Structure formats: C-alpha cells, structure tokens
Amino acid sequence: MIELRSHRGRLTLATVIIGSGIAMLDGTVVNIAARTIGDDLHAGLADIQWVLNGYLLALASLILVGSSLGDRHGRKRIYLVGVAGFGVFSVLCAFAQSPLQLIACRVLQGVAAALLVPGGLALIQSSFRPEDRPAAIGRWAGFAGVTTAIGPFVGGFLVEHGGWRWIFAINVPLCIAVLVLGRFVPESRDEEEVAPFDVPGAIVGTSTLGLLTFLLTSWRSLSTPVIVLASVVTLAGMVAFVLLERRPGAMAPAELFVSRVFTAANLMTFLVYGALGTVLFLLVLQLQVTGGYSALGAGLSTLPLTVVMLLFSSRAATIAARTGPRIPMSVGPLVCAAGVVLLAFVGRHASYGLHVFPGMLLFAVGLTMLVSPLTTAVLAAAPDRHAGVASGINNAVARAGSLLAVAALPAVVGLSGDDYRNPVALTHGFKSGQLLCAALLTAGGIVAWYGLAEVSE
C-alpha cells in the first residue's frame, strides 16, 4: 500500500486520472461535433446516434469483461493495454471517411475503454492505504466529472479551430503520457479468484445490451413482428444474464447486490447518468441549430460545469465524508433537475446570461454534490477483493444509462431523420427531452434517499 502524499502516490493517481479522463472525455466530446460530423460525412440522425452509441455500447457491454480480466491478470496490465488500444483506435477515428467507418472505429474505441475504465478505480482501491482512499477517490471523481463536463468545450474549440477529426487525434499524446507514467503504478490482482472466466455471462450480457440498443435506436423503421421478436429475445437475455451471474466466478456476482446500498447506488447511477448524457447531447445541438451558436460557443456554454466541479469536487467529497453519502446523493440530483428544467426553455436567439447560465450553474452544483459520494458509496459497499468488479459494475451501469437514454429519448420525444437540422422540430423535442431528464434526475434523488437510509443510521 502506498501513501497518497508520496511521490509515487501522486504519480499513481495522475496516471489513473489521465487515463480514465481520456475515456470519459470521449463519451461527451463528440456531442459538440455531431452536427459537423453529420454535414461532413452526410450522416442522418441515426448515424449520429450510433457514432455516440457505438462507443457507449462497446464500453457498457464489455466493461465487466475488462474489470474481470483486470482482477485475474493484473489491473495495471489490463489498464495499460486499454490505454494503448485507445490511442490506436483514436487515430483510426480521425481518418474515417464515412459514417460506417467512423461508427466501426468508435466501437473499437469503446472496446479499449472497457479495459481501462474499471481499472482506474480498482487501482486506487488496491494501491492506496485505506485511510487515503476517500481523498484519492474524491480527487479522481472530481477530475472525472471535469473531463465529462469539459467535453463540449474541448470539442467546440477543436471543431472551430481544427475540424472534428482533432477531437480524436488529441487523445494520442495523452495516451502516450499515461503509458510512460504507468511504470510508477503498483500491480495488483484478486489472488483468491480461481474460477474460470465467465465466458457465457460475457456473451449473453454483451449481445443483450447490443440488441436492446438497436431496438431503441431503430424501432421506428422496424416492422411490428421484428420489434416483438427482438423484445422477447432481449427480455430472455436479461433473465439468462441474471441467472448466469449467480454462479461462482461471475463477472457481476449476485452477492454484491445483497447490499442495499450497492443496489441503490447503482440504480441511482443509471438514472442520473442517463439524464446527464442526454442533457448534454440535446443541449449542444439546440444551441447550434436553434440558438445560432457556433460549435465553440455551444461548448463554452457548458463551462460552469467544468469550473464548479474543478473548484469544489474535493470539498464536496470532504463534506460527504463527514455527513455520509445519503444527503448529497439525494439533494444533488434534485438540484440538477431544477437546472435542467430551466435549460428546457432555451430556444431561438437564447441569451446566455438569462437563459443558459442559470440552468447550467444549478446543474453543475448538483452534479458536484453527488459524484464523489456516489463513487465512494459503491466501493465502500463491496469487499476489497471485488474492487475491480464493483467499479466495473458501476461504470457499466453509468454507460448503459447514457447509452439507452441517448438511444431512446430522441425517438420518444419525436426526433428522427434530419430533425436535428430543423430548428422547429428540434426545439419541440429538446424541451420534452429536457423535462424527461429532469424527471429521471428527480427519481434518482428519491432512490438515493430511501436506498441509502441505513448508511445514515
């Protein structure tokens, strides 16, 4: 175990933060470039959704595989393999010449991200002394939140000054930096795990999530018999996955969900991150298409998220450590919901100071309140030997929430085809979508309040 304040401790944390940040940044940075990519590659809304969802699908469906491989074969080793792959596939994304090529490369990016993302938290949990873990997790969560929130700003700057391809090319030097710093990170694994790798669980889980995403994204163009058949197969796959994970050596051991705190925290994660992904996706489109903002201007509109999380995440983690996670994880989503309700009324010629900033500021404050205690609560509810699995499950739930929300909500609010280029159609769908996201956030706060009651007792 290493000390957080030591030279090696700081370098280990930096390695984890940068690597995790790259993967999280790519989950949102593409949002701001969606319109430009669509124009340049002649892509429709379904293509743009798959550019986003191809990455999230691979990440969400394989992240448990990545965490399981790390626990068995070395968390540092699998983490660095993922970072190297991410750099290579980022280059391929930058050179894509058609929507299909870009979607395929984004899927490969997601595969690499699935190897590195769960390893970040697992390395923190296994590398640092128990007394240093809350502070390390707080710093990681703060910077992770910043990288998620800064995505639209970075994307806007790169699209404005270099073109959309640079949002992928910029990953390469960052990946190289992580590989160089990786030599300071201690290796760890689950020495007690002797069961064979959960191949059936990996196949069933991946294929079920993929089929569900396809169904949510494409249901308008499918015939009724195909929809019914796909729905039945998806439901059967979910049931089969739950049954498979009751066996020894499972990727998502059912024993973890015996903990009420672990279950509630993950359900809250699903709801909150589903809303988060959709809020940013729809907002940057609305600002550009309807509000007349440039790509950089739309990206700058999210700056309050970055500033507030950068300045106050560590402080929020300290406060949560004193009060317990229940209050910040319950109040935070409600504050986010209030901000999203304000953002729902952003329309044509929206004034930033009057129509955008107040909602973004509230959203940023709420998100800062909940991110650090959420991560801490998830890991604290699981045994140390399952650090990688617990991290993988929570990350999988977060990515699946964003994935399914981005796949489903545009169709639910009536957006399809080239509607993302039509200010009238987009405004109607945007308002409905933001209000639905506010409802998801409110539900997340309610789940946290009742699910984490025993933590405050």
CSV table of C-alpha atoms in Angstrom, one decimal, residues 27 52-64 110 114 117 205-206 208-210 212-214 216-217 238 241 266-278 391-409 440:
chain,number,residue,atom,x,y,z
A,27,GLY,CA,-18.1,10.0,-24.1
A,52,LEU,CA,-22.2,8.2,-29.9
A,53,ASN,CA,-23.8,4.9,-29.0
A,54,GLY,CA,-21.3,2.6,-30.8
A,55,TYR,CA,-18.7,3.8,-28.3
A,56,LEU,CA,-21.0,3.6,-25.3
A,57,LEU,CA,-22.4,0.2,-26.4
A,58,ALA,CA,-18.9,-1.4,-26.5
A,59,LEU,CA,-17.9,0.3,-23.3
A,60,ALA,CA,-21.0,-0.6,-21.3
A,61,SER,CA,-21.3,-4.1,-22.6
A,62,LEU,CA,-17.7,-5.1,-22.2
A,63,ILE,CA,-16.7,-3.1,-19.1
A,64,LEU,CA,-17.5,-6.1,-16.8
A,110,GLY,CA,-15.2,1.6,-26.7
A,114,ALA,CA,-13.8,-1.1,-21.4
A,117,VAL,CA,-12.1,2.5,-17.3
A,205,GLY,CA,-24.6,-9.6,-21.4
A,206,THR,CA,-22.9,-8.1,-24.5
A,208,THR,CA,-28.4,-8.5,-24.9
A,209,LEU,CA,-27.3,-4.9,-24.4
A,210,GLY,CA,-26.5,-4.6,-28.1
A,212,LEU,CA,-31.6,-3.5,-26.8
A,213,THR,CA,-29.7,-0.5,-28.1
A,214,PHE,CA,-30.5,-1.5,-31.7
A,216,LEU,CA,-34.3,1.6,-29.0
A,217,THR,CA,-32.5,3.4,-31.8
A,238,MET,CA,-31.8,-10.3,-19.3
A,241,PHE,CA,-27.8,-13.0,-17.6
A,266,ASN,CA,-26.2,1.7,-8.9
A,267,LEU,CA,-29.9,2.3,-9.7
A,268,MET,CA,-29.3,6.0,-8.9
A,269,THR,CA,-26.3,5.9,-11.2
A,270,PHE,CA,-28.4,4.5,-14.0
A,271,LEU,CA,-31.0,7.2,-13.7
A,272,VAL,CA,-28.6,10.2,-13.2
A,273,TYR,CA,-26.1,9.3,-15.9
A,274,GLY,CA,-28.9,8.5,-18.4
A,275,ALA,CA,-30.1,12.1,-17.8
A,276,LEU,CA,-26.6,13.5,-17.9
A,277,GLY,CA,-25.7,12.0,-21.3
A,278,THR,CA,-29.0,13.2,-22.9
A,391,SER,CA,-16.0,-0.4,-10.2
A,392,GLY,CA,-16.8,-2.2,-13.4
A,393,ILE,CA,-20.5,-2.7,-12.5
A,394,ASN,CA,-20.9,1.0,-11.5
A,395,ASN,CA,-19.2,2.1,-14.7
A,396,ALA,CA,-21.2,-0.3,-16.8
A,397,VAL,CA,-24.4,1.0,-15.2
A,398,ALA,CA,-23.4,4.6,-15.9
A,399,ARG,CA,-22.5,4.0,-19.5
A,400,ALA,CA,-25.6,1.8,-20.1
A,401,GLY,CA,-27.8,4.6,-18.6
A,402,SER,CA,-26.3,7.2,-21.0
A,403,LEU,CA,-26.4,4.7,-23.9
A,404,LEU,CA,-30.0,3.7,-23.5
A,405,ALA,CA,-31.2,7.3,-22.9
A,406,VAL,CA,-29.4,8.7,-25.9
A,407,ALA,CA,-30.8,5.8,-28.0
A,408,ALA,CA,-34.4,6.0,-26.7
A,409,LEU,CA,-35.2,9.6,-25.8
A,440,LEU,CA,-35.1,10.9,-14.3
